[in-house]
């Protein structure tokens, strides 16, 4: 049978060409912006960076005021060792916050990481110079300045990760937990009395243990809720901004557990970079040695509690937002 120009078989050779023409069309802008290889955008990074830098400045200033108020050099050493963890944690968050703000416009992963480390380096140098200019010129000042600079660089490197939203949630949750710890210090004495602190040393130790656990539980709860809130806000902003895909549960897990991980990382930095200061404070007396050992153990326990409670809180909050799975349609009969 011959093929006529108006027959249906004459149009068949044109169909593959039309299909290839459709397949060659570029993807929509929303799909291209949601490509899996591009680093995510962290909303509110500038505000987060300003708050984190302000918190670091406040921690450095309060540490300087406490050291200058000491009447003897021995007391200044003890106060420096006691205040060092808060300064290091603030430096980690400040380095990460500034690095997020600096690398948000960048899209190449390698360039983002290098810029993030550079931003952390600038924060660390600024903090070290400010410490050396405002503190007394001694070995304690050099230890605080050096460990603060190292912590800021490490925080910047953390912000160079591909999932910037998870890092933003981590930084926001850590800041919220640290602010809570400072405010909670006003309630420690009433809580100690509530938990049965008496005249004996054992009752005071037991009460202090329960106060510490209460603080860790509440800090972890606040950290998990803030991490969940930030990531939920970031997800909605991303959906309006470029239609990118929703965040999966590992991002909430990392952001919720992040404050505890930051506290444990702080302890590692202290025991490496601030080892000399801790040993000097422990060598003052036998009581100081016992106190430094107890404080180190308490900081590790606090970091572990905040890690697990924060991660669990963020995951539970994320799970409650998930609706029931839609029922799959049954295949139609032939």
mmCIF file of C-alpha atoms in Angstrom:
data_model
loop_
_atom_site.group_PDB
_atom_site.id
_atom_site.type_symbol
_atom_site.label_atom_id
_atom_site.label_comp_id
_atom_site.label_asym_id
_atom_site.label_seq_id
_atom_site.Cartn_x
_atom_site.Cartn_y
_atom_site.Cartn_z
ATOM 1 C CA UNK A 1 0.000 0.000 0.000
ATOM 2 C CA UNK A 2 1.412 3.412 -0.945
ATOM 3 C CA UNK A 3 1.658 6.178 1.676
ATOM 4 C CA UNK A 4 -0.526 9.176 0.807
ATOM 5 C CA UNK A 5 0.415 12.662 1.928
ATOM 6 C CA UNK A 6 -2.741 12.991 3.988
ATOM 7 C CA UNK A 7 -2.600 9.565 5.656
ATOM 8 C CA UNK A 8 -1.806 8.997 9.334
ATOM 9 C CA UNK A 9 1.283 6.956 8.551
ATOM 10 C CA UNK A 10 2.874 9.896 6.848
ATOM 11 C CA UNK A 11 3.017 11.815 10.125
ATOM 12 C CA UNK A 12 4.895 9.123 12.019
ATOM 13 C CA UNK A 13 8.453 10.134 10.966
ATOM 14 C CA UNK A 14 7.838 13.630 12.429
ATOM 15 C CA UNK A 15 7.035 12.363 15.942
ATOM 16 C CA UNK A 16 10.594 11.436 17.065
ATOM 17 C CA UNK A 17 11.844 14.803 15.914
ATOM 18 C CA UNK A 18 9.143 16.573 17.875
ATOM 19 C CA UNK A 19 9.943 14.509 20.993
ATOM 20 C CA UNK A 20 13.654 15.273 20.677
ATOM 21 C CA UNK A 21 12.815 18.940 20.239
ATOM 22 C CA UNK A 22 10.815 18.912 23.471
ATOM 23 C CA UNK A 23 13.548 17.051 25.375
ATOM 24 C CA UNK A 24 16.157 19.583 24.306
ATOM 25 C CA UNK A 25 14.247 22.463 25.889
ATOM 26 C CA UNK A 26 15.952 23.839 29.048
ATOM 27 C CA UNK A 27 14.577 22.869 32.428
ATOM 28 C CA UNK A 28 12.452 25.412 34.288
ATOM 29 C CA UNK A 29 14.206 27.899 36.525
ATOM 30 C CA UNK A 30 12.811 26.316 39.687
ATOM 31 C CA UNK A 31 14.179 22.884 38.784
ATOM 32 C CA UNK A 32 17.576 24.305 37.838
ATOM 33 C CA UNK A 33 17.810 26.234 41.097
ATOM 34 C CA UNK A 34 17.008 23.092 43.048
ATOM 35 C CA UNK A 35 19.845 21.103 41.490
ATOM 36 C CA UNK A 36 21.302 18.736 44.056
ATOM 37 C CA UNK A 37 24.881 19.821 43.424
ATOM 38 C CA UNK A 38 24.417 23.432 44.479
ATOM 39 C CA UNK A 39 24.974 24.472 48.096
ATOM 40 C CA UNK A 40 21.848 25.652 49.897
ATOM 41 C CA UNK A 41 21.160 29.255 50.910
ATOM 42 C CA UNK A 42 21.014 30.046 54.649
ATOM 43 C CA UNK A 43 18.427 32.795 55.309
ATOM 44 C CA UNK A 44 19.041 35.392 57.990
ATOM 45 C CA UNK A 45 22.801 34.792 57.916
ATOM 46 C CA UNK A 46 23.661 38.482 58.285
ATOM 47 C CA UNK A 47 21.524 38.883 61.404
ATOM 48 C CA UNK A 48 22.904 35.636 62.793
ATOM 49 C CA UNK A 49 26.462 36.842 62.179
ATOM 50 C CA UNK A 50 25.849 40.183 63.922
ATOM 51 C CA UNK A 51 24.285 38.498 66.959
ATOM 52 C CA UNK A 52 27.081 35.920 67.152
ATOM 53 C CA UNK A 53 29.823 38.562 66.951
ATOM 54 C CA UNK A 54 28.035 40.629 69.584
ATOM 55 C CA UNK A 55 27.811 37.582 71.841
ATOM 56 C CA UNK A 56 31.533 36.895 71.407
ATOM 57 C CA UNK A 57 32.334 40.514 72.256
ATOM 58 C CA UNK A 58 30.124 40.291 75.356
ATOM 59 C CA UNK A 59 31.846 37.097 76.510
ATOM 60 C CA UNK A 60 35.302 38.614 76.024
ATOM 61 C CA UNK A 61 34.279 41.767 77.846
ATOM 62 C CA UNK A 62 32.762 39.881 80.798
ATOM 63 C CA UNK A 63 35.864 37.700 81.056
ATOM 64 C CA UNK A 64 38.094 40.775 81.069
ATOM 65 C CA UNK A 65 35.935 42.444 83.738
ATOM 66 C CA UNK A 66 36.073 39.349 85.935
ATOM 67 C CA UNK A 67 39.851 39.055 85.603
ATOM 68 C CA UNK A 68 40.432 42.747 86.304
ATOM 69 C CA UNK A 69 38.204 42.589 89.379
ATOM 70 C CA UNK A 70 40.367 39.864 90.918
ATOM 71 C CA UNK A 71 42.550 41.160 93.712
ATOM 72 C CA UNK A 72 45.248 38.547 93.289
ATOM 73 C CA UNK A 73 46.888 36.880 90.316
ATOM 74 C CA UNK A 74 45.932 33.433 91.587
ATOM 75 C CA UNK A 75 42.247 34.347 91.520
ATOM 76 C CA UNK A 76 42.652 35.772 87.993
ATOM 77 C CA UNK A 77 44.064 32.459 86.767
ATOM 78 C CA UNK A 78 41.136 30.520 88.235
ATOM 79 C CA UNK A 79 38.615 32.921 86.723
ATOM 80 C CA UNK A 80 40.302 32.717 83.325
ATOM 81 C CA UNK A 81 40.140 28.920 83.351
ATOM 82 C CA UNK A 82 36.504 29.056 84.404
ATOM 83 C CA UNK A 83 35.494 31.581 81.698
ATOM 84 C CA UNK A 84 37.485 30.039 78.834
ATOM 85 C CA UNK A 85 34.804 27.488 77.708
ATOM 86 C CA UNK A 86 32.179 30.191 77.189
ATOM 87 C CA UNK A 87 34.588 32.289 75.128
ATOM 88 C CA UNK A 88 35.573 29.329 72.937
ATOM 89 C CA UNK A 89 31.958 28.350 72.268
ATOM 90 C CA UNK A 90 31.111 31.943 71.356
ATOM 91 C CA UNK A 91 34.114 32.076 69.000
ATOM 92 C CA UNK A 92 33.005 28.882 67.243
ATOM 93 C CA UNK A 93 29.532 30.295 66.643
ATOM 94 C CA UNK A 94 30.862 33.723 65.595
ATOM 95 C CA UNK A 95 33.204 32.170 63.046
ATOM 96 C CA UNK A 96 30.388 30.039 61.633
ATOM 97 C CA UNK A 97 27.892 32.931 61.528
ATOM 98 C CA UNK A 98 30.225 35.353 59.748
ATOM 99 C CA UNK A 99 31.307 32.630 57.323
ATOM 100 C CA UNK A 100 27.672 31.863 56.448
ATOM 101 C CA UNK A 101 26.978 35.528 55.743
ATOM 102 C CA UNK A 102 30.113 35.819 53.597
ATOM 103 C CA UNK A 103 29.534 32.653 51.555
ATOM 104 C CA UNK A 104 25.783 32.870 50.934
ATOM 105 C CA UNK A 105 26.214 34.514 47.513
ATOM 106 C CA UNK A 106 28.720 31.856 46.413
ATOM 107 C CA UNK A 107 27.644 28.638 44.717
ATOM 108 C CA UNK A 108 30.851 26.701 44.007
ATOM 109 C CA UNK A 109 31.554 24.324 46.887
ATOM 110 C CA UNK A 110 35.342 24.723 46.842
ATOM 111 C CA UNK A 111 35.153 28.505 46.713
ATOM 112 C CA UNK A 112 32.594 28.501 49.532
ATOM 113 C CA UNK A 113 34.842 26.448 51.786
ATOM 114 C CA UNK A 114 37.896 28.624 51.173
ATOM 115 C CA UNK A 115 35.902 31.798 51.738
ATOM 116 C CA UNK A 116 34.377 30.340 54.913
ATOM 117 C CA UNK A 117 37.787 29.516 56.350
ATOM 118 C CA UNK A 118 39.005 32.993 55.419
ATOM 119 C CA UNK A 119 36.027 34.608 57.158
ATOM 120 C CA UNK A 120 36.663 32.536 60.284
ATOM 121 C CA UNK A 121 40.311 33.570 60.162
ATOM 122 C CA UNK A 122 39.364 37.259 60.060
ATOM 123 C CA UNK A 123 37.038 36.835 63.047
ATOM 124 C CA UNK A 124 39.735 34.967 64.963
ATOM 125 C CA UNK A 125 42.391 37.581 64.237
ATOM 126 C CA UNK A 126 40.064 40.413 65.250
ATOM 127 C CA UNK A 127 39.190 38.659 68.524
ATOM 128 C CA UNK A 128 42.844 37.857 69.268
ATOM 129 C CA UNK A 129 43.982 41.429 68.614
ATOM 130 C CA UNK A 130 41.161 42.835 70.752
ATOM 131 C CA UNK A 131 42.089 40.451 73.575
ATOM 132 C CA UNK A 132 45.768 41.348 73.475
ATOM 133 C CA UNK A 133 44.992 45.078 73.418
ATOM 134 C CA UNK A 134 42.463 45.094 76.250
ATOM 135 C CA UNK A 135 43.692 42.326 78.561
ATOM 136 C CA UNK A 136 46.827 42.353 80.679
ATOM 137 C CA UNK A 137 49.959 41.204 78.843
ATOM 138 C CA UNK A 138 50.659 37.754 80.302
ATOM 139 C CA UNK A 139 50.549 34.068 79.435
ATOM 140 C CA UNK A 140 46.869 33.814 80.344
ATOM 141 C CA UNK A 141 45.964 36.500 77.810
ATOM 142 C CA UNK A 142 47.955 34.770 75.088
ATOM 143 C CA UNK A 143 46.167 31.494 75.805
ATOM 144 C CA UNK A 144 42.737 33.111 75.588
ATOM 145 C CA UNK A 145 43.654 34.960 72.387
ATOM 146 C CA UNK A 146 45.174 31.911 70.699
ATOM 147 C CA UNK A 147 42.376 29.484 71.520
ATOM 148 C CA UNK A 148 39.744 32.053 70.532
ATOM 149 C CA UNK A 149 41.371 32.558 67.134
ATOM 150 C CA UNK A 150 41.627 28.797 66.566
ATOM 151 C CA UNK A 151 37.979 28.293 67.524
ATOM 152 C CA UNK A 152 36.806 31.010 65.111
ATOM 153 C CA UNK A 153 38.743 29.404 62.243
ATOM 154 C CA UNK A 154 37.231 25.994 63.026
ATOM 155 C CA UNK A 155 33.766 27.564 63.152
ATOM 156 C CA UNK A 156 34.346 29.092 59.725
ATOM 157 C CA UNK A 157 35.407 25.722 58.349
ATOM 158 C CA UNK A 158 32.203 24.169 59.708
ATOM 159 C CA UNK A 159 30.178 26.808 57.856
ATOM 160 C CA UNK A 160 31.837 25.716 54.605
ATOM 161 C CA UNK A 161 29.685 22.572 54.556
ATOM 162 C CA UNK A 162 27.359 22.070 51.605
ATOM 163 C CA UNK A 163 24.138 22.213 53.652
ATOM 164 C CA UNK A 164 24.304 25.804 54.840
ATOM 165 C CA UNK A 165 20.780 25.685 56.280
ATOM 166 C CA UNK A 166 21.731 22.955 58.748
ATOM 167 C CA UNK A 167 24.764 25.002 59.826
ATOM 168 C CA UNK A 168 22.564 28.060 60.246
ATOM 169 C CA UNK A 169 20.187 26.088 62.446
ATOM 170 C CA UNK A 170 23.134 24.750 64.433
ATOM 171 C CA UNK A 171 24.529 28.236 65.032
ATOM 172 C CA UNK A 172 21.142 29.698 65.988
ATOM 173 C CA UNK A 173 20.425 26.809 68.371
ATOM 174 C CA UNK A 174 23.855 27.096 70.003
ATOM 175 C CA UNK A 175 23.404 30.821 70.562
ATOM 176 C CA UNK A 176 19.978 30.277 72.112
ATOM 177 C CA UNK A 177 21.330 27.554 74.405
ATOM 178 C CA UNK A 178 24.255 29.711 75.547
ATOM 179 C CA UNK A 179 22.033 32.694 76.297
ATOM 180 C CA UNK A 180 19.784 30.397 78.315
ATOM 181 C CA UNK A 181 22.746 29.067 80.318
ATOM 182 C CA UNK A 182 23.758 32.610 81.280
ATOM 183 C CA UNK A 183 20.212 33.464 82.331
ATOM 184 C CA UNK A 184 19.857 30.150 84.166
ATOM 185 C CA UNK A 185 22.808 31.024 86.396
ATOM 186 C CA UNK A 186 20.496 33.322 88.384
ATOM 187 C CA UNK A 187 18.296 30.360 89.300
ATOM 188 C CA UNK A 188 21.044 27.980 90.438
ATOM 189 C CA UNK A 189 21.014 28.973 94.095
ATOM 190 C CA UNK A 190 17.224 28.661 94.526
ATOM 191 C CA UNK A 191 17.277 25.340 92.673
ATOM 192 C CA UNK A 192 20.104 24.080 94.872
ATOM 193 C CA UNK A 193 17.962 24.751 97.928
ATOM 194 C CA UNK A 194 15.033 23.079 96.201
ATOM 195 C CA UNK A 195 17.097 19.966 95.494
ATOM 196 C CA UNK A 196 18.115 19.651 99.139
ATOM 197 C CA UNK A 197 21.461 21.433 99.439
ATOM 198 C CA UNK A 198 22.309 21.538 103.120
ATOM 199 C CA UNK A 199 25.302 22.068 105.342
ATOM 200 C CA UNK A 200 27.039 18.809 104.413
ATOM 201 C CA UNK A 201 29.357 18.576 101.443
ATOM 202 C CA UNK A 202 27.591 15.501 100.065
ATOM 203 C CA UNK A 203 24.193 17.220 100.000
ATOM 204 C CA UNK A 204 25.702 20.188 98.196
ATOM 205 C CA UNK A 205 27.312 17.904 95.591
ATOM 206 C CA UNK A 206 24.064 16.008 95.020
ATOM 207 C CA UNK A 207 22.103 19.224 94.639
ATOM 208 C CA UNK A 208 24.697 20.638 92.241
ATOM 209 C CA UNK A 209 24.436 17.466 90.140
ATOM 210 C CA UNK A 210 20.667 17.793 89.822
ATOM 211 C CA UNK A 211 20.935 21.495 89.008
ATOM 212 C CA UNK A 212 23.454 20.702 86.273
ATOM 213 C CA UNK A 213 21.223 18.014 84.789
ATOM 214 C CA UNK A 214 18.227 20.327 84.837
ATOM 215 C CA UNK A 215 20.236 22.984 83.043
ATOM 216 C CA UNK A 216 21.432 20.483 80.415
ATOM 217 C CA UNK A 217 17.937 19.137 79.773
ATOM 218 C CA UNK A 218 16.406 22.581 79.376
ATOM 219 C CA UNK A 219 19.295 23.800 77.204
ATOM 220 C CA UNK A 220 18.947 20.763 74.941
ATOM 221 C CA UNK A 221 15.187 21.290 74.702
ATOM 222 C CA UNK A 222 15.628 24.938 73.740
ATOM 223 C CA UNK A 223 18.364 24.048 71.242
ATOM 224 C CA UNK A 224 16.194 21.438 69.529
ATOM 225 C CA UNK A 225 13.196 23.752 69.280
ATOM 226 C CA UNK A 226 15.267 26.647 67.917
ATOM 227 C CA UNK A 227 16.955 24.366 65.372
ATOM 228 C CA UNK A 228 13.570 23.062 64.228
ATOM 229 C CA UNK A 229 12.139 26.586 64.033
ATOM 230 C CA UNK A 230 15.061 27.898 61.978
ATOM 231 C CA UNK A 231 15.000 25.002 59.508
ATOM 232 C CA UNK A 232 11.225 25.251 59.113
ATOM 233 C CA UNK A 233 11.565 28.956 58.354
ATOM 234 C CA UNK A 234 14.470 28.275 55.970
ATOM 235 C CA UNK A 235 12.436 25.600 54.169
ATOM 236 C CA UNK A 236 9.536 27.977 53.607
ATOM 237 C CA UNK A 237 11.855 30.761 52.460
ATOM 238 C CA UNK A 238 13.535 28.389 50.012
ATOM 239 C CA UNK A 239 10.186 27.243 48.643
ATOM 240 C CA UNK A 240 9.188 30.855 47.967
ATOM 241 C CA UNK A 241 12.646 31.836 46.725
ATOM 242 C CA UNK A 242 13.528 29.135 44.208
ATOM 243 C CA UNK A 243 11.187 26.212 44.739
ATOM 244 C CA UNK A 244 13.948 23.999 46.086
ATOM 245 C CA UNK A 245 13.264 20.621 47.660
ATOM 246 C CA UNK A 246 12.308 20.274 51.313
ATOM 247 C CA UNK A 247 14.896 19.414 53.931
ATOM 248 C CA UNK A 248 15.112 15.792 55.016
ATOM 249 C CA UNK A 249 15.339 14.540 58.581
ATOM 250 C CA UNK A 250 19.192 14.331 58.727
ATOM 251 C CA UNK A 251 19.352 18.137 58.509
ATOM 252 C CA UNK A 252 17.116 18.427 61.576
ATOM 253 C CA UNK A 253 19.180 15.790 63.362
ATOM 254 C CA UNK A 254 22.441 17.666 62.712
ATOM 255 C CA UNK A 255 21.006 21.054 63.665
ATOM 256 C CA UNK A 256 19.422 19.721 66.860
ATOM 257 C CA UNK A 257 22.512 17.800 67.939
ATOM 258 C CA UNK A 258 24.819 20.621 66.815
ATOM 259 C CA UNK A 259 24.915 22.610 70.087
ATOM 260 C CA UNK A 260 26.010 19.500 71.975
ATOM 261 C CA UNK A 261 28.645 18.775 69.342
ATOM 262 C CA UNK A 262 29.867 22.375 69.621
ATOM 263 C CA UNK A 263 30.189 21.976 73.408
ATOM 264 C CA UNK A 264 32.188 18.767 72.997
ATOM 265 C CA UNK A 265 34.357 20.428 70.347
ATOM 266 C CA UNK A 266 34.892 23.308 72.775
ATOM 267 C CA UNK A 267 36.204 20.837 75.340
ATOM 268 C CA UNK A 268 38.631 19.377 72.784
ATOM 269 C CA UNK A 269 39.946 22.846 71.892
ATOM 270 C CA UNK A 270 40.346 23.739 75.566
ATOM 271 C CA UNK A 271 42.250 20.572 76.412
ATOM 272 C CA UNK A 272 44.608 21.104 73.476
ATOM 273 C CA UNK A 273 45.039 24.864 73.156
ATOM 274 C CA UNK A 274 44.218 25.836 76.749
ATOM 275 C CA UNK A 275 45.949 22.936 78.417
ATOM 276 C CA UNK A 276 48.614 25.155 79.967
ATOM 277 C CA UNK A 277 46.030 27.434 81.566
ATOM 278 C CA UNK A 278 44.045 24.495 82.964
ATOM 279 C CA UNK A 279 47.162 22.905 84.418
ATOM 280 C CA UNK A 280 48.217 26.206 85.925
ATOM 281 C CA UNK A 281 44.804 26.658 87.540
ATOM 282 C CA UNK A 282 44.812 23.063 88.834
ATOM 283 C CA UNK A 283 48.294 23.478 90.345
ATOM 284 C CA UNK A 284 47.245 26.344 92.602
ATOM 285 C CA UNK A 285 46.000 24.045 95.345
ATOM 286 C CA UNK A 286 44.544 20.620 95.923
ATOM 287 C CA UNK A 287 41.046 22.087 96.029
ATOM 288 C CA UNK A 288 41.625 23.804 92.673
ATOM 289 C CA UNK A 289 42.802 20.535 91.160
ATOM 290 C CA UNK A 290 39.636 18.771 92.313
ATOM 291 C CA UNK A 291 37.520 21.670 91.051
ATOM 292 C CA UNK A 292 39.120 21.683 87.585
ATOM 293 C CA UNK A 293 38.674 17.925 87.252
ATOM 294 C CA UNK A 294 35.031 18.176 88.306
ATOM 295 C CA UNK A 295 34.401 21.073 85.928
ATOM 296 C CA UNK A 296 35.908 19.179 82.998
ATOM 297 C CA UNK A 297 33.742 16.130 83.692
ATOM 298 C CA UNK A 298 30.669 18.319 84.106
ATOM 299 C CA UNK A 299 31.299 20.055 80.766
ATOM 300 C CA UNK A 300 31.565 16.729 78.937
ATOM 301 C CA UNK A 301 28.383 15.423 80.570
ATOM 302 C CA UNK A 302 26.593 18.662 79.724
ATOM 303 C CA UNK A 303 27.633 18.413 76.074
ATOM 304 C CA UNK A 304 26.388 14.825 75.811
ATOM 305 C CA UNK A 305 23.041 15.656 77.417
ATOM 306 C CA UNK A 306 22.520 18.687 75.165
ATOM 307 C CA UNK A 307 23.488 16.630 72.112
ATOM 308 C CA UNK A 308 20.953 13.853 72.677
ATOM 309 C CA UNK A 309 18.126 16.004 74.025
ATOM 310 C CA UNK A 310 18.526 18.556 71.227
ATOM 311 C CA UNK A 311 18.634 15.904 68.507
ATOM 312 C CA UNK A 312 15.609 14.076 69.917
ATOM 313 C CA UNK A 313 13.616 17.300 70.299
ATOM 314 C CA UNK A 314 14.311 18.426 66.734
ATOM 315 C CA UNK A 315 13.435 15.005 65.287
ATOM 316 C CA UNK A 316 10.209 14.722 67.282
ATOM 317 C CA UNK A 317 9.162 18.241 66.254
ATOM 318 C CA UNK A 318 9.953 17.433 62.619
ATOM 319 C CA UNK A 319 8.078 14.137 62.809
ATOM 320 C CA UNK A 320 4.926 15.855 64.039
ATOM 321 C CA UNK A 321 4.866 17.945 60.869
ATOM 322 C CA UNK A 322 4.722 14.859 58.655
ATOM 323 C CA UNK A 323 1.235 13.893 57.605
ATOM 324 C CA UNK A 324 0.032 10.397 56.771
ATOM 325 C CA UNK A 325 1.381 8.888 53.587
ATOM 326 C CA UNK A 326 -1.077 9.196 50.695
ATOM 327 C CA UNK A 327 -2.670 5.908 49.672
ATOM 328 C CA UNK A 328 -1.244 4.588 46.420
ATOM 329 C CA UNK A 329 -3.725 4.322 43.600
ATOM 330 C CA UNK A 330 -4.479 0.767 42.551
ATOM 331 C CA UNK A 331 -3.446 -0.002 38.956
ATOM 332 C CA UNK A 332 -6.345 0.153 36.540
ATOM 333 C CA UNK A 333 -7.565 -3.062 34.970
ATOM 334 C CA UNK A 334 -6.643 -3.618 31.383
#
